[in-house]
Amino acid sequence: MKFAPVLNFLGTLLIFLGLFMLLPLVWVWYYQEDLWPRYVLAAAVTVLSGLLLRKAGKGDNVVQVREGFAIVTLGWTAMAIFGALPFLFTGAIPSVSNAVFESMSGFTTTGASILTDIEALPKSVLFWRSFTHWVGGMGIIIFSLAILPILGIGGMQLYKAEAPGPTKDKLTPRVRQTAALLWGVYVLFSALETGLLMLAGMDLFDALCHTFGTMATGGFSTRNASIAAYDNPWIHWIIIIFMVLAGINFALHYRALTGRVLVYPRDPEFRFYLAMMVAGTVLLSASSWRHFGSLEQGLRDSIFQVVSITTTTGYITADYEQWHPLAVIVLVLLMFMGGMAGSTGGGMKMMRILILIKQAHIEVKKFIHPQALYPLRMGRRVIPPEVITNILGFFLLYVVIYVLGSMFLVALGLDLATSFSASVACLANIGPGLAEVGPVANYGALPLPAKWSLAFLMMVGRLEVFTVLVLFSRSYWRK
Amino acid sequence: MKFAPVLNFLGTLLIFLGLFMLLPLVWVWYYQEDLWPRYVLAAAVTVLSGLLLRKAGKGDNVVQVREGFAIVTLGWTAMAIFGALPFLFTGAIPSVSNAVFESMSGFTTTGASILTDIEALPKSVLFWRSFTHWVGGMGIIIFSLAILPILGIGGMQLYKAEAPGPTKDKLTPRVRQTAALLWGVYVLFSALETGLLMLAGMDLFDALCHTFGTMATGGFSTRNASIAAYDNPWIHWIIIIFMVLAGINFALHYRALTGRVLVYPRDPEFRFYLAMMVAGTVLLSASSWRHFGSLEQGLRDSIFQVVSITTTTGYITADYEQWHPLAVIVLVLLMFMGGMAGSTGGGMKMMRILILIKQAHIEVKKFIHPQALYPLRMGRRVIPPEVITNILGFFLLYVVIYVLGSMFLVALGLDLATSFSASVACLANIGPGLAEVGPVANYGALPLPAKWSLAFLMMVGRLEVFTVLVLFSRSYWRK
């Protein structure tokens, strides 16, 4: 691995991140908070570190695949660490571990929080907290649609042809072009949601923060009760619609916006994504109707929770732990599935689940005709065998990491429901889990090693497992 | 599929099973129980059904691969149903569902019981109960070493070359030869264990019953407290040793007995099997030493529970649910792994786990050198890619069936710990799980649909998933 281009890239990233830290100043001024020197200090430290890194990384600047892994993993790590500075310097989150956890949760669009009383925090801090989601979501769109296909991870090379922009061998120009086009879609949807939320009665501040949480499928709210704090069905429905949109492959959005609206129903992953959410809603309402007030409210709550969990957002309008245990299990299963590939959603991705189901069926059929060839088709495309093996390997590693992560929490003394739900809630970038980290609780009371390991799981899950694991392999560091 | 050879085979199976039902008469006579007409009736019904099936199945008798799936699946089903007759006719288990559950649990060598007071049953019934294990274990050795490789299931074709006996294309002669040789080993070990247990102080009846439970990795005991009822370290250690032996590939035993003792340490799966049990014991003792009386007793209990669970036997000397939660999780993980391929143990099999781990490592290495070829080696052998895909598919289906099975129990209203542990305890053919089906509890109180679905899981797990699933595939029934 060449260090120069990695350091150079991290430097540039930190300079941008530092400049972003000046954005909360708008709210410092608007809400007349006495915090501006703190943000300026955080920004200065970050920009300065960025300049130093760029200096250290002068020279050879050609990024190749091998450097790609380090750039992405270290990039998210750097964002999480420096992004914690505003929390620390403002005194909003005085503990380093907690601040980094919250920041990692933000940039990985997880939405798991260590905060007990969110509403007690200065508005500018809440803005920064939600803004980390939005930045993380931007990063993820580019990561999954422009970088992953080049790294060749877990079947994502299938999307090589799908993303807009020119296809060249060197990473940078292609990534820049793709970024510009997809961010356009992201910004457009964000503006739309903010406008609609304001029409429904939110003020600009809350509308922006919840838009950041929705479009990034993050889940940080400005209210202790999350979306349940808003007793307004319009707000719930608007957020449902934009969560669904955020869980869709952004390359599809781009093509739909250029006039080809039929790309949605023609996409097999999209149909599967919708089908899973419909099935989840049916199972939830059928098992838990006893807990519902009215039909509209019960259905809305079911749809909201299913969409929020499936897209890995983590917003909440009802305490689903009070529902029938089957509803809880269905939600946990949906956590693993996650959004579509190329969306801001986490989890294993619907595309992989669909390919796994098809492959399982083929494995059974092969016993009856061992000589026959059964190509695995997604729409008109045939998935090559090495991609299928890679996706099966992804599934295996995902399950193993999940179980090991849960076991580590159990070893620390946490109960089973907390351990096994916190692990998936962080690995799949959802946020709320069950029991001690349930929808009406938070991660604040967990022991320190639990917080650090969960923050690590967030990153492993967000970066599609392999990106991070590769760095721990001996062959990566060998010349 | 041709029905004639299937019916013919099932008929022969039932005739043998019916004759076996006369064996408990020895104990009826010895313990002077007033039950002999009941066993004779059960035997008569079974033999007669067998004769009728043979008559119905006259004609074409050549068994091919396609018939193999039906013979194995229906064979175990028939054994479970007719094997329940002695329980029903003696009045020991008056409910049909319970009797079939107990019988299925016996023939699949699971050891899950619906009985609350085992010791209240007539001795002859207890003998039949344990004997079903021994018959099931015999069946499994032949199934896994002679039939599975021909069916080509989940990597077991690797063992095609390993089993003794001539290799021909037609199933029957090869299976008969292999059976004779391997059953010799099975009977030899069984005689040895019975003798040792009697030397340690058990009477012939208890020694035989516990030998059946050990060698088949079943787990039915004649005591309510399982092996904990014997306050005799010798008995514990003898059972530990024979559980370990029963969890080893019987083809290895056969070769070792013909003079090649080094086959054990040379076998990569054997080394992995031992390593997992050592690791499990270390984790158990390290996390739960506070619960131990003396060092010897604590270590012995740890080893006993780890060996019993890993080999999927299910005997118990300590209530492991009282131990540290980490110990519980380690035991549940070992449940999934199971014994070696070609043993009487259940679970996914150590061979598959080892191949999955190696494959996961290869998947990571492939990112760094996408063009390089990394053959997966087990000892000196290279595993072909289609076998690896098949094993990955097996893992996928195993996890999916486990989760669906657990969800079904949750939907019936069982708590999470019971549902998720009962599913693996039955799917992996262990027996005891956690909570309502924990080591000091039993399956008697579960609702009827739970019992039937768990009995189905026992069969699916015992027959390596695909054997059963194939029968549910449309292409199987197509001409």
PDB file of C-alpha atoms in Angstrom, chain A residues 65-66 69 151-154 283 324-330 333 356-357 359-361 363-370 374 385-386 388-397 399-400 403-404 407-408 410-414 416-417 420 434 466 469-471 473-476, chain B residues 65-66 69 151-154 283 324-330 333 356-357 359-361 363-370 374 385-386 388-397 399-400 403-404 407-408 410-414 416-417 420 434 466 469-471 473-476:
ATOM      1  CA  VAL A  65      -7.699  -0.392  -5.639  1.00  0.00           C
ATOM      2  CA  ARG A  66      -5.434  -1.352  -2.744  1.00  0.00           C
ATOM      3  CA  PHE A  69      -9.728   0.046   1.119  1.00  0.00           C
ATOM      4  CA  LEU A 151     -13.322  -2.871  -5.042  1.00  0.00           C
ATOM      5  CA  GLY A 152     -15.460  -5.813  -6.175  1.00  0.00           C
ATOM      6  CA  ILE A 153     -17.231  -6.424  -2.873  1.00  0.00           C
ATOM      7  CA  GLY A 154     -20.058  -8.862  -2.317  1.00  0.00           C
ATOM      8  CA  LEU A 283     -47.231  -9.731   9.876  1.00  0.00           C
ATOM      9  CA  HIS A 324     -46.498  -9.325  20.033  1.00  0.00           C
ATOM     10  CA  PRO A 325     -43.119 -11.154  20.180  1.00  0.00           C
ATOM     11  CA  LEU A 326     -43.615 -12.223  16.545  1.00  0.00           C
ATOM     12  CA  ALA A 327     -43.714  -8.556  15.525  1.00  0.00           C
ATOM     13  CA  VAL A 328     -40.439  -8.041  17.364  1.00  0.00           C
ATOM     14  CA  ILE A 329     -38.809 -10.988  15.558  1.00  0.00           C
ATOM     15  CA  VAL A 330     -40.080  -9.783  12.185  1.00  0.00           C
ATOM     16  CA  LEU A 333     -35.196 -10.039  10.693  1.00  0.00           C
ATOM     17  CA  LEU A 356     -29.303 -15.883  -1.663  1.00  0.00           C
ATOM     18  CA  ILE A 357     -32.936 -17.026  -1.847  1.00  0.00           C
ATOM     19  CA  GLN A 359     -29.340 -19.635  -4.966  1.00  0.00           C
ATOM     20  CA  ALA A 360     -30.861 -21.746  -2.175  1.00  0.00           C
ATOM     21  CA  HIS A 361     -33.623 -22.803  -4.547  1.00  0.00           C
ATOM     22  CA  GLU A 363     -29.043 -25.784  -4.727  1.00  0.00           C
ATOM     23  CA  VAL A 364     -32.142 -27.888  -4.020  1.00  0.00           C
ATOM     24  CA  LYS A 365     -32.958 -28.301  -7.717  1.00  0.00           C
ATOM     25  CA  LYS A 366     -29.381 -29.376  -8.453  1.00  0.00           C
ATOM     26  CA  PHE A 367     -29.844 -32.592  -6.469  1.00  0.00           C
ATOM     27  CA  ILE A 368     -32.493 -33.816  -8.848  1.00  0.00           C
ATOM     28  CA  HIS A 369     -30.512 -32.975 -11.992  1.00  0.00           C
ATOM     29  CA  PRO A 370     -26.875 -32.835 -10.877  1.00  0.00           C
ATOM     30  CA  TYR A 374     -29.180 -23.436 -13.468  1.00  0.00           C
ATOM     31  CA  PRO A 385     -20.851 -17.941 -10.137  1.00  0.00           C
ATOM     32  CA  GLU A 386     -17.913 -16.103  -8.570  1.00  0.00           C
ATOM     33  CA  ILE A 388     -22.635 -15.798  -5.984  1.00  0.00           C
ATOM     34  CA  THR A 389     -19.794 -17.389  -4.003  1.00  0.00           C
ATOM     35  CA  ASN A 390     -18.738 -13.927  -2.930  1.00  0.00           C
ATOM     36  CA  ILE A 391     -22.267 -13.091  -1.721  1.00  0.00           C
ATOM     37  CA  LEU A 392     -22.506 -16.412   0.131  1.00  0.00           C
ATOM     38  CA  GLY A 393     -19.167 -15.569   1.746  1.00  0.00           C
ATOM     39  CA  PHE A 394     -20.516 -12.137   2.673  1.00  0.00           C
ATOM     40  CA  PHE A 395     -23.552 -13.737   4.329  1.00  0.00           C
ATOM     41  CA  LEU A 396     -21.293 -16.113   6.243  1.00  0.00           C
ATOM     42  CA  LEU A 397     -18.993 -13.354   7.508  1.00  0.00           C
ATOM     43  CA  VAL A 399     -23.483 -13.869  10.544  1.00  0.00           C
ATOM     44  CA  VAL A 400     -20.123 -14.717  12.149  1.00  0.00           C
ATOM     45  CA  VAL A 403     -22.544 -13.646  16.616  1.00  0.00           C
ATOM     46  CA  LEU A 404     -19.022 -12.754  17.803  1.00  0.00           C
ATOM     47  CA  MET A 407     -20.957 -12.833  22.418  1.00  0.00           C
ATOM     48  CA  PHE A 408     -18.535 -10.085  23.344  1.00  0.00           C
ATOM     49  CA  VAL A 410     -22.691 -11.144  26.705  1.00  0.00           C
ATOM     50  CA  ALA A 411     -19.192 -11.668  28.095  1.00  0.00           C
ATOM     51  CA  LEU A 412     -19.283  -8.071  29.371  1.00  0.00           C
ATOM     52  CA  GLY A 413     -22.359  -9.012  31.385  1.00  0.00           C
ATOM     53  CA  LEU A 414     -25.190  -7.637  29.232  1.00  0.00           C
ATOM     54  CA  LEU A 416     -29.085 -11.759  25.872  1.00  0.00           C
ATOM     55  CA  ALA A 417     -31.810  -9.595  24.328  1.00  0.00           C
ATOM     56  CA  PHE A 420     -28.038  -9.822  20.350  1.00  0.00           C
ATOM     57  CA  LEU A 434     -34.350  -4.302  22.238  1.00  0.00           C
ATOM     58  CA  PHE A 466     -14.858  -6.756   3.494  1.00  0.00           C
ATOM     59  CA  LEU A 469     -11.595  -6.869   7.137  1.00  0.00           C
ATOM     60  CA  VAL A 470      -9.166  -6.643   4.236  1.00  0.00           C
ATOM     61  CA  LEU A 471      -7.039  -4.254   6.303  1.00  0.00           C
ATOM     62  CA  SER A 473      -5.359  -9.511   6.446  1.00  0.00           C
ATOM     63  CA  ARG A 474      -1.660 -10.245   6.233  1.00  0.00           C
ATOM     64  CA  SER A 475      -1.636 -10.267   2.435  1.00  0.00           C
ATOM     65  CA  TYR A 476      -2.854  -6.650   2.386  1.00  0.00           C
TER      66      TYR A 476
ATOM     67  CA  VAL B  65     -30.472 -41.588  -6.636  1.00  0.00           C
ATOM     68  CA  ARG B  66     -33.921 -40.040  -7.027  1.00  0.00           C
ATOM     69  CA  PHE B  69     -34.199 -39.149  -1.155  1.00  0.00           C
ATOM     70  CA  LEU B 151     -26.821 -38.146  -3.071  1.00  0.00           C
ATOM     71  CA  GLY B 152     -24.080 -35.493  -3.236  1.00  0.00           C
ATOM     72  CA  ILE B 153     -25.241 -33.423  -0.304  1.00  0.00           C
ATOM     73  CA  GLY B 154     -23.394 -30.480   1.171  1.00  0.00           C
ATOM     74  CA  LEU B 283     -14.427 -20.502  27.800  1.00  0.00           C
ATOM     75  CA  HIS B 324     -22.458 -17.288  33.202  1.00  0.00           C
ATOM     76  CA  PRO B 325     -24.451 -16.160  30.121  1.00  0.00           C
ATOM     77  CA  LEU B 326     -21.265 -16.426  28.036  1.00  0.00           C
ATOM     78  CA  ALA B 327     -21.072 -20.138  28.882  1.00  0.00           C
ATOM     79  CA  VAL B 328     -24.664 -20.503  27.701  1.00  0.00           C
ATOM     80  CA  ILE B 329     -23.904 -18.750  24.408  1.00  0.00           C
ATOM     81  CA  VAL B 330     -20.788 -20.862  23.853  1.00  0.00           C
ATOM     82  CA  LEU B 333     -22.844 -22.018  19.307  1.00  0.00           C
ATOM     83  CA  LEU B 356     -16.621 -22.241   5.795  1.00  0.00           C
ATOM     84  CA  ILE B 357     -13.902 -20.641   7.918  1.00  0.00           C
ATOM     85  CA  GLN B 359     -13.507 -20.032   2.547  1.00  0.00           C
ATOM     86  CA  ALA B 360     -14.192 -16.814   4.486  1.00  0.00           C
ATOM     87  CA  HIS B 361     -10.457 -16.249   4.769  1.00  0.00           C
ATOM     88  CA  GLU B 363     -12.807 -14.390   0.218  1.00  0.00           C
ATOM     89  CA  VAL B 364     -10.930 -11.683   2.121  1.00  0.00           C
ATOM     90  CA  LYS B 365      -7.604 -12.523   0.456  1.00  0.00           C
ATOM     91  CA  LYS B 366      -9.220 -12.421  -2.983  1.00  0.00           C
ATOM     92  CA  PHE B 367      -9.818  -8.678  -2.695  1.00  0.00           C
ATOM     93  CA  ILE B 368      -6.134  -7.972  -2.544  1.00  0.00           C
ATOM     94  CA  HIS B 369      -5.257 -10.224  -5.485  1.00  0.00           C
ATOM     95  CA  PRO B 370      -8.490 -10.556  -7.485  1.00  0.00           C
ATOM     96  CA  TYR B 374      -6.693 -19.723  -3.805  1.00  0.00           C
ATOM     97  CA  PRO B 385     -15.558 -24.935  -6.020  1.00  0.00           C
ATOM     98  CA  GLU B 386     -18.958 -26.549  -6.591  1.00  0.00           C
ATOM     99  CA  ILE B 388     -17.813 -25.067  -1.540  1.00  0.00           C
ATOM    100  CA  THR B 389     -20.859 -23.370  -3.094  1.00  0.00           C
ATOM    101  CA  ASN B 390     -22.948 -26.328  -1.972  1.00  0.00           C
ATOM    102  CA  ILE B 391     -21.669 -26.036   1.614  1.00  0.00           C
ATOM    103  CA  LEU B 392     -22.285 -22.280   1.609  1.00  0.00           C
ATOM    104  CA  GLY B 393     -25.808 -23.036   0.387  1.00  0.00           C
ATOM    105  CA  PHE B 394     -26.196 -25.604   3.177  1.00  0.00           C
ATOM    106  CA  PHE B 395     -25.162 -22.998   5.756  1.00  0.00           C
ATOM    107  CA  LEU B 396     -27.630 -20.511   4.305  1.00  0.00           C
ATOM    108  CA  LEU B 397     -30.539 -22.972   4.359  1.00  0.00           C
ATOM    109  CA  VAL B 399     -29.747 -20.618   9.196  1.00  0.00           C
ATOM    110  CA  VAL B 400     -32.975 -19.813   7.333  1.00  0.00           C
ATOM    111  CA  VAL B 403     -34.865 -18.745  12.044  1.00  0.00           C
ATOM    112  CA  LEU B 404     -38.198 -19.733  10.453  1.00  0.00           C
ATOM    113  CA  MET B 407     -40.308 -17.646  14.483  1.00  0.00           C
ATOM    114  CA  PHE B 408     -43.055 -20.240  14.240  1.00  0.00           C
ATOM    115  CA  VAL B 410     -42.618 -17.316  18.813  1.00  0.00           C
ATOM    116  CA  ALA B 411     -45.842 -16.933  16.841  1.00  0.00           C
ATOM    117  CA  LEU B 412     -47.338 -19.744  18.956  1.00  0.00           C
ATOM    118  CA  GLY B 413     -46.645 -17.615  22.017  1.00  0.00           C
ATOM    119  CA  LEU B 414     -43.448 -19.182  23.392  1.00  0.00           C
ATOM    120  CA  LEU B 416     -37.719 -15.960  22.822  1.00  0.00           C
ATOM    121  CA  ALA B 417     -35.160 -18.050  24.745  1.00  0.00           C
ATOM    122  CA  PHE B 420     -34.670 -19.935  19.621  1.00  0.00           C
ATOM    123  CA  LEU B 434     -32.858 -23.196  27.363  1.00  0.00           C
ATOM    124  CA  PHE B 466     -31.413 -31.193   1.469  1.00  0.00           C
ATOM    125  CA  LEU B 469     -36.211 -30.315   1.101  1.00  0.00           C
ATOM    126  CA  VAL B 470     -35.723 -31.996  -2.256  1.00  0.00           C
ATOM    127  CA  LEU B 471     -39.046 -33.787  -1.766  1.00  0.00           C
ATOM    128  CA  SER B 473     -39.338 -29.212  -4.839  1.00  0.00           C
ATOM    129  CA  ARG B 474     -41.484 -29.244  -7.956  1.00  0.00           C
ATOM    130  CA  SER B 475     -38.722 -30.651 -10.154  1.00  0.00           C
ATOM    131  CA  TYR B 476     -38.500 -33.760  -7.960  1.00  0.00           C
TER     132      TYR B 476
END
